[in-house]
Coordinates of C-alpha atoms in Angstrom, one line a residue:
Chain A
X453 CA -35.6 -115.9 40.5
X454 CA -38.5 -114.4 38.8
X455 CA -38.7 -111.2 36.8
X456 CA -41.6 -109.0 37.5
X457 CA -43.1 -106.3 35.2
X458 CA -41.3 -103.7 37.1
X459 CA -37.9 -105.2 36.8
X460 CA -38.4 -105.7 33.1
X461 CA -39.2 -101.9 32.8
X462 CA -36.1 -101.1 34.8
X463 CA -33.9 -103.2 32.6
X464 CA -35.3 -101.8 29.4
X465 CA -34.8 -98.2 30.7
X466 CA -31.0 -99.1 31.7
X467 CA -30.5 -100.4 28.3
X468 CA -32.2 -97.3 26.8
X469 CA -34.8 -99.6 25.0
X470 CA -38.2 -98.1 24.6
X471 CA -40.8 -100.8 25.7
X472 CA -44.4 -99.6 25.9
X473 CA -46.3 -100.7 29.1
X474 CA -48.5 -103.4 27.2
X475 CA -45.4 -105.0 26.0
X476 CA -43.8 -105.5 29.5
X477 CA -45.7 -108.6 30.6
X478 CA -44.5 -110.5 27.6
X479 CA -41.0 -109.4 27.9
X480 CA -41.0 -110.1 31.6
X481 CA -42.3 -113.6 30.7
X482 CA -39.5 -114.2 28.0
X483 CA -36.8 -113.1 30.7
X484 CA -38.2 -115.9 33.1
X485 CA -38.1 -118.4 30.3
X486 CA -34.4 -117.6 29.6
X487 CA -33.7 -117.7 33.5
X488 CA -35.5 -120.9 33.7
X489 CA -33.2 -122.4 31.1
X490 CA -30.1 -121.1 32.9
X491 CA -31.4 -122.6 36.2
X492 CA -31.6 -125.9 34.4
X493 CA -27.9 -125.4 33.4
X494 CA -27.1 -124.8 37.1
X495 CA -28.2 -128.2 38.1
X496 CA -25.1 -129.6 36.5
X497 CA -22.3 -130.2 38.8
X498 CA -19.1 -128.4 37.8
X499 CA -17.1 -128.7 41.0
X500 CA -13.3 -128.6 40.3
X501 CA -14.0 -127.7 36.6
X502 CA -12.3 -124.5 35.6
X503 CA -14.4 -122.0 33.8
X504 CA -13.8 -122.1 30.1
X505 CA -13.5 -118.6 28.7
X506 CA -13.0 -119.7 25.1
X507 CA -13.1 -122.7 22.8
X508 CA -9.7 -121.7 21.2
X509 CA -7.1 -122.2 23.6
X510 CA -4.9 -119.2 22.9
X511 CA -3.5 -116.2 25.1
X512 CA -4.9 -112.7 24.9
X513 CA -3.3 -111.2 21.9
X514 CA -1.4 -108.0 22.8
X515 CA -0.3 -104.9 20.6
X516 CA 2.9 -102.9 20.7
X517 CA 2.5 -99.2 22.1
X518 CA 2.5 -97.6 18.6
X519 CA 0.4 -95.0 17.2
X520 CA -1.2 -96.8 14.1
X521 CA -4.7 -95.2 13.9
X522 CA -6.7 -92.2 14.1
X523 CA -6.4 -88.9 12.2
X524 CA -9.8 -89.4 10.7
X525 CA -12.0 -86.7 12.2
X526 CA -14.3 -86.7 9.1
X527 CA -14.7 -90.4 9.1
X528 CA -15.3 -90.7 12.8
X529 CA -18.1 -87.9 12.4
X530 CA -19.6 -89.1 9.4
X531 CA -22.5 -91.0 10.9
X532 CA -23.4 -88.5 13.5
X533 CA -26.8 -86.9 13.4
X534 CA -25.2 -83.8 14.4
X535 CA -21.8 -82.6 14.4
X536 CA -20.3 -79.2 14.6
X537 CA -16.7 -77.7 14.7
X538 CA -15.4 -81.3 14.9
X539 CA -17.4 -82.4 17.9
X540 CA -20.4 -84.8 18.2
X541 CA -23.4 -82.4 19.1
X542 CA -25.9 -84.2 21.4
X543 CA -28.8 -82.7 23.5
X544 CA -27.5 -80.9 26.4
X545 CA -26.4 -83.3 29.3
X546 CA -25.1 -81.4 32.2
X547 CA -24.8 -82.1 36.0
Chain B
X1174 CA 12.0 -101.2 53.0
X1175 CA 9.5 -99.1 55.1
X1176 CA 10.9 -97.6 58.2
X1177 CA 8.7 -98.9 60.9
X1178 CA 10.0 -96.2 63.3
X1179 CA 7.5 -93.6 61.9
X1180 CA 4.9 -92.6 64.3
X1181 CA 1.2 -92.2 63.1
X1182 CA 0.0 -88.8 62.8
X1183 CA -2.7 -87.3 65.1
X1184 CA -6.2 -88.1 63.9
X1185 CA -8.0 -84.8 62.9
X1186 CA -11.0 -84.0 64.7
X1187 CA -13.8 -81.5 63.8
X1188 CA -16.0 -80.1 66.5
X1189 CA -19.7 -80.2 65.8
X1190 CA -22.4 -78.4 67.8
X1191 CA -22.8 -81.4 70.1
X1192 CA -19.5 -83.4 70.0
X1193 CA -16.3 -84.0 68.3
X1194 CA -16.0 -86.2 65.1
X1195 CA -13.3 -87.9 63.3
X1196 CA -13.1 -88.4 59.5
X1197 CA -12.6 -91.6 57.8
X1198 CA -11.4 -91.3 54.0
X1199 CA -10.8 -93.8 51.3
X1200 CA -9.6 -92.7 47.9
X1201 CA -9.8 -93.9 44.2
X1202 CA -7.1 -92.3 42.2
X1203 CA -7.4 -92.5 38.4
X1204 CA -4.0 -92.2 36.8
X1205 CA -3.6 -92.0 33.0
X1206 CA -0.9 -94.4 31.9
X1207 CA 1.9 -92.6 30.1
X1208 CA 1.6 -94.7 26.7
X1209 CA 1.7 -93.5 23.1
X1210 CA -1.4 -95.6 22.0
X1211 CA -4.7 -96.1 23.7
X1212 CA -5.5 -99.2 26.0
X1213 CA -7.3 -101.1 23.1
X1214 CA -6.6 -99.2 20.0
X1215 CA -3.7 -97.5 18.0
X1216 CA -5.0 -94.0 18.3
X1217 CA -2.8 -91.4 19.8
X1218 CA -3.1 -90.2 23.6
X1219 CA -1.5 -87.0 22.9
X1220 CA -3.2 -84.2 24.6
X1221 CA -4.6 -81.0 23.0
X1222 CA -5.3 -82.4 19.6
X1223 CA -8.1 -81.4 17.2
X1224 CA -11.4 -82.7 18.5
X1225 CA -12.2 -86.3 17.5
X1226 CA -8.8 -86.6 15.7
X1227 CA -7.3 -89.3 18.0
X1228 CA -10.1 -91.6 17.5
X1229 CA -10.0 -95.3 16.0
X1230 CA -13.1 -96.9 15.1
X1231 CA -12.7 -99.2 18.2
X1232 CA -12.7 -95.9 20.4
X1233 CA -15.9 -94.7 18.6
X1234 CA -17.4 -98.3 19.1
X1235 CA -18.2 -98.9 15.5
X1236 CA -20.0 -102.1 14.9
X1237 CA -17.7 -105.2 14.5
X1238 CA -14.6 -103.3 16.0
X1239 CA -12.6 -105.4 18.6
X1240 CA -10.4 -104.3 21.2
X1241 CA -6.6 -105.4 21.2
X1242 CA -4.6 -104.7 24.5
X1243 CA -1.7 -102.5 24.7
X1244 CA 1.3 -104.5 25.9
X1245 CA 3.0 -101.4 27.3
X1246 CA -0.1 -100.4 29.3
X1247 CA 0.0 -103.8 31.1
X1248 CA 3.7 -103.4 32.0
X1249 CA 2.9 -100.0 33.4
X1250 CA 0.3 -101.3 35.6
X1251 CA 2.7 -104.0 36.7
X1252 CA 5.3 -101.6 37.4
X1253 CA 3.2 -99.3 39.5
X1254 CA 1.9 -102.5 41.5
X1255 CA 5.6 -103.4 42.3
X1256 CA 6.4 -99.6 43.2
X1257 CA 3.6 -99.9 45.7
X1258 CA 4.9 -103.4 46.9
X1259 CA 1.7 -104.8 45.9
X1260 CA 0.9 -108.3 45.0
X1261 CA 0.9 -109.0 41.0
X1262 CA -2.0 -111.2 39.8
X1263 CA -0.7 -113.3 36.9
X1264 CA -4.2 -113.9 35.9
X1265 CA -6.7 -111.0 35.4
X1266 CA -9.7 -110.3 33.4
X1267 CA -11.6 -107.5 32.1
X1268 CA -15.4 -106.8 32.6
X1269 CA -17.9 -104.5 31.2
X1270 CA -19.3 -101.8 33.2
X1271 CA -22.5 -100.6 31.7
X1272 CA -23.8 -97.2 31.8
X1273 CA -25.1 -94.7 29.3
X1274 CA -23.5 -91.4 28.6
X1275 CA -22.9 -89.5 25.5
X1276 CA -19.0 -89.5 25.9
X1277 CA -18.9 -93.4 26.3
X1278 CA -19.9 -94.6 23.0
X1279 CA -19.7 -98.3 23.7
X1280 CA -22.4 -98.0 26.4
X1281 CA -19.9 -99.6 28.7
X1282 CA -16.3 -99.0 30.2
X1283 CA -13.9 -102.0 30.0
X1284 CA -12.6 -102.4 33.4
X1285 CA -11.4 -105.1 35.8
X1286 CA -13.8 -105.6 38.8
X1287 CA -13.6 -109.3 39.5
X1288 CA -10.0 -109.9 38.8
X1289 CA -7.9 -106.8 39.0
X1290 CA -4.2 -107.2 37.8
X1291 CA -2.7 -105.7 40.9
X1292 CA -3.8 -106.7 44.5
X1293 CA -2.8 -105.5 48.0
X1294 CA -0.2 -102.9 48.5
X1295 CA 0.8 -99.9 50.7
X1296 CA 1.9 -96.3 50.3
X1297 CA 3.9 -94.5 53.2
X1298 CA 2.5 -90.8 53.6
X1299 CA 4.9 -88.6 55.4
X1300 CA 3.2 -86.0 57.4
X1301 CA 6.4 -84.3 59.1
X1302 CA 9.7 -85.5 60.3
X1303 CA 9.3 -89.0 61.8
X1304 CA 5.5 -89.0 61.3
X1305 CA 3.8 -90.9 58.6
X1306 CA 0.5 -92.7 57.8
X1307 CA 0.6 -96.0 56.3
X1308 CA -2.3 -96.3 53.7
X1309 CA -3.0 -99.8 52.6
X1310 CA -3.8 -100.1 48.7
X1311 CA -6.8 -102.6 48.2
X1312 CA -6.3 -103.1 44.3
X1313 CA -5.0 -101.5 41.1
X1314 CA -7.0 -102.3 38.1
X1315 CA -6.5 -101.1 34.4
X1316 CA -9.6 -99.6 32.6
X1317 CA -10.6 -97.3 29.8
X1318 CA -11.2 -93.5 30.2
X1319 CA -14.3 -91.7 28.9
X1320 CA -14.4 -89.0 26.4
X1321 CA -14.9 -85.3 27.1
X1322 CA -18.4 -83.4 27.1
X1323 CA -18.3 -79.5 26.8
X1324 CA -21.4 -77.9 27.8
X1325 CA -20.7 -74.1 27.3
X1326 CA -20.2 -74.0 23.6
X1327 CA -23.9 -74.1 22.7
X1328 CA -27.0 -73.1 24.9
X1329 CA -29.1 -76.2 23.6
X1330 CA -26.3 -78.8 22.9
X1331 CA -23.3 -80.7 24.5
X1332 CA -20.4 -81.3 22.5
X1333 CA -18.5 -84.5 22.6
X1334 CA -14.9 -85.0 21.8
X1335 CA -13.8 -88.8 21.9
X1336 CA -10.1 -88.1 21.9
X1337 CA -9.7 -89.2 25.6
X1338 CA -12.0 -92.3 25.0
X1339 CA -10.3 -95.5 25.5
X1340 CA -7.0 -93.8 27.0
X1341 CA -5.7 -96.3 29.6
X1342 CA -6.0 -95.4 33.3
X1343 CA -5.0 -97.3 36.2
X1344 CA -7.3 -97.0 39.1
X1345 CA -5.7 -97.3 42.4
X1346 CA -8.0 -97.9 45.3
X1347 CA -7.1 -97.3 48.8
X1348 CA -8.4 -98.7 52.0
X1349 CA -10.3 -96.1 54.3
X1350 CA -7.0 -95.5 56.2
X1351 CA -6.9 -91.5 55.6
X1352 CA -7.9 -89.6 58.5
X1353 CA -8.0 -85.9 57.5
X1354 CA -8.0 -83.6 54.5
X1355 CA -4.2 -82.9 54.8
X1356 CA -3.5 -86.5 54.9
X1357 CA -5.6 -87.0 51.8
X1358 CA -3.8 -84.5 49.9
X1359 CA -0.4 -85.8 51.1
X1360 CA -1.6 -89.2 50.0
X1361 CA -2.1 -88.0 46.4
X1362 CA 1.0 -86.0 46.5
X1363 CA 2.8 -89.2 47.4
X1364 CA 1.3 -91.4 45.0
X1365 CA 1.9 -88.7 42.1
X1366 CA 5.6 -88.7 43.3
X1367 CA 5.8 -92.5 43.1
X1368 CA 4.1 -92.6 39.8
X1369 CA 6.3 -89.9 38.3
X1370 CA 9.5 -91.8 39.7
X1371 CA 8.2 -95.1 37.8
X1372 CA 7.5 -93.0 34.8
X1373 CA 4.0 -94.7 34.5
X1374 CA 1.9 -91.7 34.7
X1375 CA 3.1 -88.0 34.1
X1376 CA 1.0 -87.0 37.1
X1377 CA -0.3 -83.8 35.3
X1378 CA -3.3 -82.9 37.4
X1379 CA -4.2 -79.7 35.4
X1380 CA -4.9 -82.0 32.3
X1381 CA -6.8 -84.4 34.3
X1382 CA -4.1 -87.4 34.0
X1383 CA -4.4 -87.6 37.6
X1384 CA -7.9 -87.4 39.4
X1385 CA -9.4 -88.6 42.6
X1386 CA -12.5 -89.8 43.8
X1387 CA -12.8 -89.3 47.7
X1388 CA -15.0 -91.4 49.8
X1389 CA -15.8 -89.5 53.0
X1390 CA -17.7 -90.5 56.2
X1391 CA -17.6 -89.3 59.9
X1392 CA -17.6 -91.4 63.1
X1393 CA -17.4 -90.7 66.9
X1394 CA -13.7 -90.9 68.4
X1395 CA -13.2 -94.6 69.1
X1396 CA -15.3 -96.2 66.4
X1397 CA -12.7 -96.2 63.8
X1398 CA -10.6 -98.4 66.0
X1399 CA -13.5 -100.8 66.3
X1400 CA -13.7 -100.9 62.7
X1401 CA -10.1 -101.6 62.0
X1402 CA -10.3 -104.5 64.8
X1403 CA -13.4 -106.2 63.3
X1404 CA -13.4 -105.1 59.6
X1405 CA -17.1 -104.2 60.2
X1406 CA -18.2 -101.1 58.2
X1407 CA -21.3 -100.4 60.6
X1408 CA -19.0 -98.8 62.9
X1409 CA -18.4 -96.0 60.4
X1410 CA -20.8 -93.5 59.2
X1411 CA -22.4 -93.7 55.6
X1412 CA -20.0 -92.5 53.2
X1413 CA -20.3 -90.0 50.4
X1414 CA -18.2 -90.1 47.1
X1415 CA -16.9 -86.8 45.9
X1416 CA -16.2 -87.5 42.2
X1417 CA -13.4 -86.4 39.9
X1418 CA -11.3 -83.8 41.6
X1419 CA -7.9 -82.8 39.9
X1420 CA -6.4 -80.2 42.4
X1421 CA -4.9 -81.2 45.9
X1422 CA -6.5 -77.8 47.3
X1423 CA -9.8 -78.6 46.0
X1424 CA -9.6 -82.2 47.6
X1425 CA -9.0 -80.7 50.9
X1426 CA -11.7 -78.0 50.8
X1427 CA -14.2 -80.7 49.4
X1428 CA -13.3 -83.2 52.4
X1429 CA -13.8 -80.3 54.9
X1430 CA -17.1 -79.1 53.6
X1431 CA -18.3 -82.6 53.1
X1432 CA -17.5 -83.7 56.8
X1433 CA -19.1 -80.5 58.2
X1434 CA -22.1 -81.1 56.1
X1435 CA -22.6 -84.6 57.4
X1436 CA -22.0 -83.7 60.9
X1437 CA -24.7 -81.3 60.7
X1438 CA -26.9 -83.7 59.1
X1439 CA -26.3 -86.3 62.0
X1440 CA -26.2 -83.8 64.7
X1441 CA -29.7 -82.6 63.9
X1442 CA -31.1 -86.0 64.0
X1443 CA -31.0 -86.9 60.2
X1444 CA -29.0 -89.4 58.3
X1445 CA -26.6 -89.3 55.5
X1446 CA -27.7 -90.7 52.2
X1447 CA -24.8 -92.8 50.5
X1448 CA -24.5 -90.7 47.1
X1449 CA -22.1 -89.4 44.5
X1450 CA -21.5 -85.7 45.0
X1451 CA -19.6 -83.0 43.0
X1452 CA -17.3 -80.3 44.4
X1453 CA -18.1 -76.8 43.2
X1454 CA -14.8 -74.7 43.7
X1455 CA -16.6 -71.6 43.1
X1456 CA -19.1 -71.9 45.8
X1457 CA -16.8 -74.2 48.0
X1458 CA -19.4 -76.6 48.5
X1459 CA -20.4 -80.2 47.3
X1460 CA -23.7 -81.1 45.8
X1461 CA -25.7 -84.2 44.9
X1462 CA -25.3 -85.8 41.4
X1463 CA -28.9 -87.1 41.4
X1464 CA -28.9 -88.0 37.6
X1465 CA -26.0 -90.7 38.3
X1466 CA -27.9 -92.5 41.1
X1467 CA -30.1 -94.6 38.6
X1468 CA -27.1 -95.3 36.4
X1469 CA -25.3 -96.9 39.5
X1470 CA -26.7 -100.2 38.4
X1471 CA -23.7 -101.1 36.3
X1472 CA -24.6 -104.7 35.5
X1473 CA -21.0 -105.8 35.3
X1474 CA -20.2 -108.9 33.4
X1475 CA -17.1 -110.4 31.7
X1476 CA -16.1 -108.8 28.5
X1477 CA -16.7 -111.6 25.9
X1478 CA -14.4 -109.8 23.5
X1479 CA -11.2 -110.1 25.7
X1480 CA -9.6 -113.2 26.9
X1481 CA -8.2 -113.5 30.5
X1482 CA -4.9 -111.6 30.7
X1483 CA -2.2 -114.1 31.7
X1484 CA 1.2 -112.8 32.4
X1485 CA 4.6 -114.6 33.4
X1486 CA 6.3 -114.4 36.6
X1487 CA 9.6 -114.1 34.9
X1488 CA 8.3 -111.0 32.9
X1489 CA 7.2 -109.5 36.3
X1490 CA 10.6 -110.4 37.8
X1491 CA 12.3 -108.7 34.8
X1492 CA 10.1 -105.6 35.5
X1493 CA 10.9 -105.8 39.1
X1494 CA 14.6 -105.8 38.4
X1495 CA 14.4 -102.7 36.4
X1496 CA 12.5 -100.5 38.9
X1497 CA 14.3 -97.2 39.7
X1498 CA 15.2 -96.4 43.2
X1499 CA 11.9 -95.0 44.7
X1500 CA 11.3 -91.9 46.8
X1501 CA 11.3 -93.7 50.2
X1502 CA 14.6 -95.3 49.6
X1503 CA 16.3 -92.4 47.8
X1504 CA 15.4 -90.1 50.8
X1505 CA 16.8 -92.5 53.4
X1506 CA 20.1 -92.9 51.4
X1507 CA 20.5 -89.1 51.0
X1508 CA 20.1 -88.7 54.7
X1509 CA 22.5 -91.6 55.5
X1510 CA 25.1 -91.0 52.7
X1511 CA 25.2 -87.2 52.5
X1512 CA 24.2 -86.4 56.1
X1513 CA 21.3 -84.2 55.0
X1514 CA 18.4 -83.2 57.3
X1515 CA 15.0 -84.7 56.8
X1516 CA 13.8 -81.7 55.4
X1517 CA 16.5 -81.1 52.7
X1518 CA 16.3 -85.0 51.7
X1519 CA 12.5 -84.5 51.3
X1520 CA 12.9 -81.4 49.0
X1521 CA 15.6 -83.0 46.9
X1522 CA 13.9 -86.1 46.4
X1523 CA 10.4 -84.5 45.6
X1524 CA 11.2 -85.1 41.9
X1525 CA 13.5 -87.5 40.5
X1526 CA 15.2 -85.1 38.1
X1527 CA 15.9 -82.8 41.3
X1528 CA 17.5 -85.8 43.2
X1529 CA 19.5 -86.9 40.1
X1530 CA 21.1 -83.3 39.8
X1531 CA 21.8 -83.1 43.3
X1532 CA 23.6 -86.3 43.3
X1533 CA 25.8 -85.3 40.3
X1534 CA 26.6 -82.1 42.2
X1535 CA 27.2 -83.7 45.3
X1536 CA 29.6 -86.4 43.9
X1537 CA 32.8 -86.5 45.6
X1538 CA 31.9 -83.3 47.3
X1539 CA 30.5 -82.1 50.9
X1540 CA 26.9 -83.2 50.5
X1541 CA 25.4 -80.8 53.0
X1542 CA 27.0 -77.8 51.2
X1543 CA 25.9 -79.1 47.9
X1544 CA 22.4 -79.6 49.1
X1545 CA 22.5 -75.9 50.5
X1546 CA 23.7 -74.6 46.9
X1547 CA 21.2 -76.7 44.9
X1548 CA 18.1 -75.8 47.3
X1549 CA 18.9 -72.1 48.3
X1550 CA 20.8 -70.8 45.3
X1551 CA 19.9 -72.8 42.2
X1552 CA 16.3 -73.7 43.1
X1553 CA 15.8 -69.8 44.0
X1554 CA 17.3 -68.7 40.8
X1555 CA 15.4 -71.2 38.6
X1556 CA 12.1 -70.3 40.1
X1557 CA 12.7 -66.5 39.4
X1558 CA 13.3 -67.4 35.7
X1559 CA 10.4 -70.0 35.6
X1560 CA 12.8 -72.9 34.6
X1561 CA 12.5 -76.4 35.8
X1562 CA 15.7 -78.2 36.7
X1563 CA 16.2 -79.9 33.3
X1564 CA 16.3 -76.4 31.8
X1565 CA 19.0 -75.2 34.3
X1566 CA 21.7 -73.1 32.5
X1567 CA 24.1 -74.3 35.3
X1568 CA 25.3 -77.8 35.2
X1569 CA 25.4 -80.1 38.3
X1570 CA 29.2 -80.5 37.8
X1571 CA 29.5 -76.6 37.8
X1572 CA 27.6 -76.4 41.1
X1573 CA 30.0 -79.3 42.3
X1574 CA 33.0 -77.1 41.3
X1575 CA 31.6 -74.1 43.3
X1576 CA 31.2 -76.3 46.4
X1577 CA 34.6 -77.8 46.2
X1578 CA 36.2 -74.1 45.6
X1579 CA 34.3 -73.0 48.9
X1580 CA 35.4 -76.3 50.7
X1581 CA 39.1 -75.9 49.6
X1582 CA 39.1 -72.2 50.9
X1583 CA 39.9 -71.1 47.2
X1584 CA 36.8 -68.7 47.4
X1585 CA 34.7 -67.3 50.2
X1586 CA 30.8 -67.9 50.3
X1587 CA 30.4 -64.4 49.3
X1588 CA 32.5 -64.7 46.1
X1589 CA 31.1 -68.0 45.5
X1590 CA 27.6 -66.2 44.8
X1591 CA 29.2 -64.0 42.2
X1592 CA 30.7 -67.0 40.5
X1593 CA 27.6 -68.8 40.7
X1594 CA 25.8 -65.9 38.9
X1595 CA 28.6 -65.5 36.2
X1596 CA 28.3 -69.5 35.6
X1597 CA 24.6 -69.3 35.5
X1598 CA 24.2 -66.6 33.0
X1599 CA 27.4 -67.5 30.7
X1600 CA 27.6 -71.4 31.2
X1601 CA 31.4 -70.8 32.2
X1602 CA 33.0 -73.1 34.5
X1603 CA 33.4 -71.9 37.9
X1604 CA 37.1 -73.0 38.1
X1605 CA 37.9 -71.2 35.1
X1606 CA 35.9 -68.0 36.2
X1607 CA 37.9 -67.9 39.4
X1608 CA 41.1 -68.3 37.6
X1609 CA 40.4 -65.6 34.8
X1610 CA 38.6 -63.1 36.9
X1611 CA 41.3 -63.5 39.7
X1612 CA 38.9 -64.2 42.3
X1613 CA 41.0 -66.7 44.2
X1614 CA 40.7 -66.0 48.1
X1615 CA 44.0 -64.6 49.4
X1616 CA 45.2 -66.8 52.3
X1617 CA 48.7 -65.7 52.0
X1618 CA 49.2 -64.2 55.3
X1619 CA 52.0 -62.1 54.1
X1620 CA 49.7 -60.3 51.6
X1621 CA 47.0 -59.7 54.3
X1622 CA 49.5 -58.5 56.8
X1623 CA 50.8 -56.0 54.3
X1624 CA 47.2 -54.7 53.7
X1625 CA 46.5 -54.6 57.5
X1626 CA 49.5 -52.7 58.2
X1627 CA 49.1 -50.3 55.7
X1628 CA 45.3 -49.6 56.8
X1629 CA 46.5 -49.3 60.5
X1630 CA 49.4 -46.9 59.6
X1631 CA 46.8 -44.6 57.8
X1632 CA 44.1 -44.5 60.6
X1633 CA 45.5 -43.9 64.0
X1634 CA 42.4 -42.6 65.3
X1635 CA 40.4 -45.6 64.4
X1636 CA 43.2 -47.8 66.1
X1637 CA 42.8 -45.9 69.3
X1638 CA 39.1 -46.2 69.2
X1639 CA 39.1 -50.0 68.5
X1640 CA 41.6 -50.5 71.3
X1641 CA 39.2 -48.9 73.8
X1642 CA 36.3 -50.8 72.3
X1643 CA 37.2 -54.2 70.7
X1644 CA 33.9 -54.2 68.9
X1645 CA 35.0 -51.5 66.6
X1646 CA 37.7 -53.8 65.1
X1647 CA 35.2 -54.9 62.6
X1648 CA 35.8 -51.6 60.8
X1649 CA 39.3 -52.8 60.0
X1650 CA 38.1 -56.1 58.7
X1651 CA 35.7 -54.1 56.3
X1652 CA 38.7 -52.0 55.0
X1653 CA 41.1 -54.8 54.4
X1654 CA 38.3 -56.8 52.6
X1655 CA 37.6 -53.7 50.5
X1656 CA 41.3 -53.2 49.7
X1657 CA 41.7 -56.8 48.7
X1658 CA 38.5 -56.9 46.7
X1659 CA 36.7 -59.4 48.7
X1660 CA 39.3 -62.1 48.0
X1661 CA 40.9 -62.1 51.5
X1662 CA 40.0 -65.0 53.6
X1663 CA 37.8 -63.3 56.2
X1664 CA 39.1 -65.5 59.2
X1665 CA 42.6 -64.9 58.4
X1666 CA 42.0 -61.0 58.3
X1667 CA 40.3 -61.0 61.5
X1668 CA 43.0 -63.1 63.2
X1669 CA 45.6 -60.7 61.9
X1670 CA 43.9 -57.5 62.9
X1671 CA 43.1 -58.7 66.3
X1672 CA 46.9 -59.6 66.9
X1673 CA 48.2 -56.4 65.3
X1674 CA 45.9 -54.3 67.4
X1675 CA 46.8 -56.3 70.4
X1676 CA 43.3 -57.2 71.1

């Protein structure tokens, strides 16, 4: 699989990262290097080996259903570039 | 057990300009899990809080915050799966569904694409007595809800409230087994009923706690059967997905509109684009959500913050052992044990609370009569006062007393209504009311005979008329009832009058 400039541009757009047109060829090249490395890894035979999801063999920790958090409107909004009447205010997005 | 004697409903066809068309519908229901805290944080799920008050830093996607799953939410998904007779997957896992929207601060929704917690199940959707559609469930997975954007508070800005962000949802995905707008609404209704019986979702559609995405396509008669036989989707038309509907009425209207729109496109030589659409209830039409199209590349991948969710079979068995009786079973039992009609049993089992009330009222009584009193008198009265069954001023045992007073001929049906009214408004026991107010029906024939004799003696002209025309004997029955304050047994009165008048 190889990444062309158009694909690189699309991925950047989906990730909401602004990339200027002249930086795209180098970005596509970097993607291809990463994918090339992964292709090498795929040469390893892993038949019959269960995927390892974690290096620490432990179950998913679970929480009881108690309300232990929240009630911190001011803190939640503290970093917002714009907040009004308890809401985050963002440029209009409407369907 | 599902009753296999149900017949499948007739498939709805819509006539186009050139031919008849059938509908094929699949649904994704998003049901909010009735938990106190969110799926991955300890913030409250309570509806109607101040904006951004029920928000933990996990929900606001602050850097470095890690999700920890709510055990109760997992249990509710399993309960729901068991309630839909579905396969429970002991190992499931979470994936990130990536898209950009202001009310999704993480930039991805944690969901379960590759390994959902619940697999295949089914729902029986009744469409009338003995008629039902069996809708297969493909899967149920757990995922996070998004926040809420408000667009009408400012001309240039949208306002975002993250209170709903991270609340646990179950997405219940059906197979394309639904064949018309009415079936779609009935399917939502049946799921809602089952979820409410299970207590896993409150089913409040108005608050958005139960929402539906509806996939609609059209096909020529016969094509669907080919699809079912082969599993090949090419027999069906291109589908459109109508997003986020929270009203049964709108679901029906949207499907109807969408089917007609697709028929018109195809019949005029065009082709339907697979796309996401929104229903506008004010205009009664669906329209394309073009802006969402590009975002449809979700780039799913396993969430590295969460280990696989492994549950024990013994835990699942324990949940299964604690399942309540579900609507289908309860209805069948009401018909078998109380001799109720299909209709009455459906009405009484619509809500678990109604069913429980009825059962308490019918205990040791005539079930059919108890059903009549609960459905006709009590439900009517509660509706008038805008009360639900849990607020009923009259207790089930008191309805039971009325039923047994009627059954034992202690009071007539007419008096029973007065007793009901007194018990309803004062909370007094019907047995005590009948005793204290002296409403007991007079079955003592001696007393009735005396009253009849008196009236016959006082009205010789009426006696003559009645003897000439027996239909007029009813006048005497009315007089005797009046004289006895309505307490005489009407049948006994009638018999005695007929004998005395020699009719």
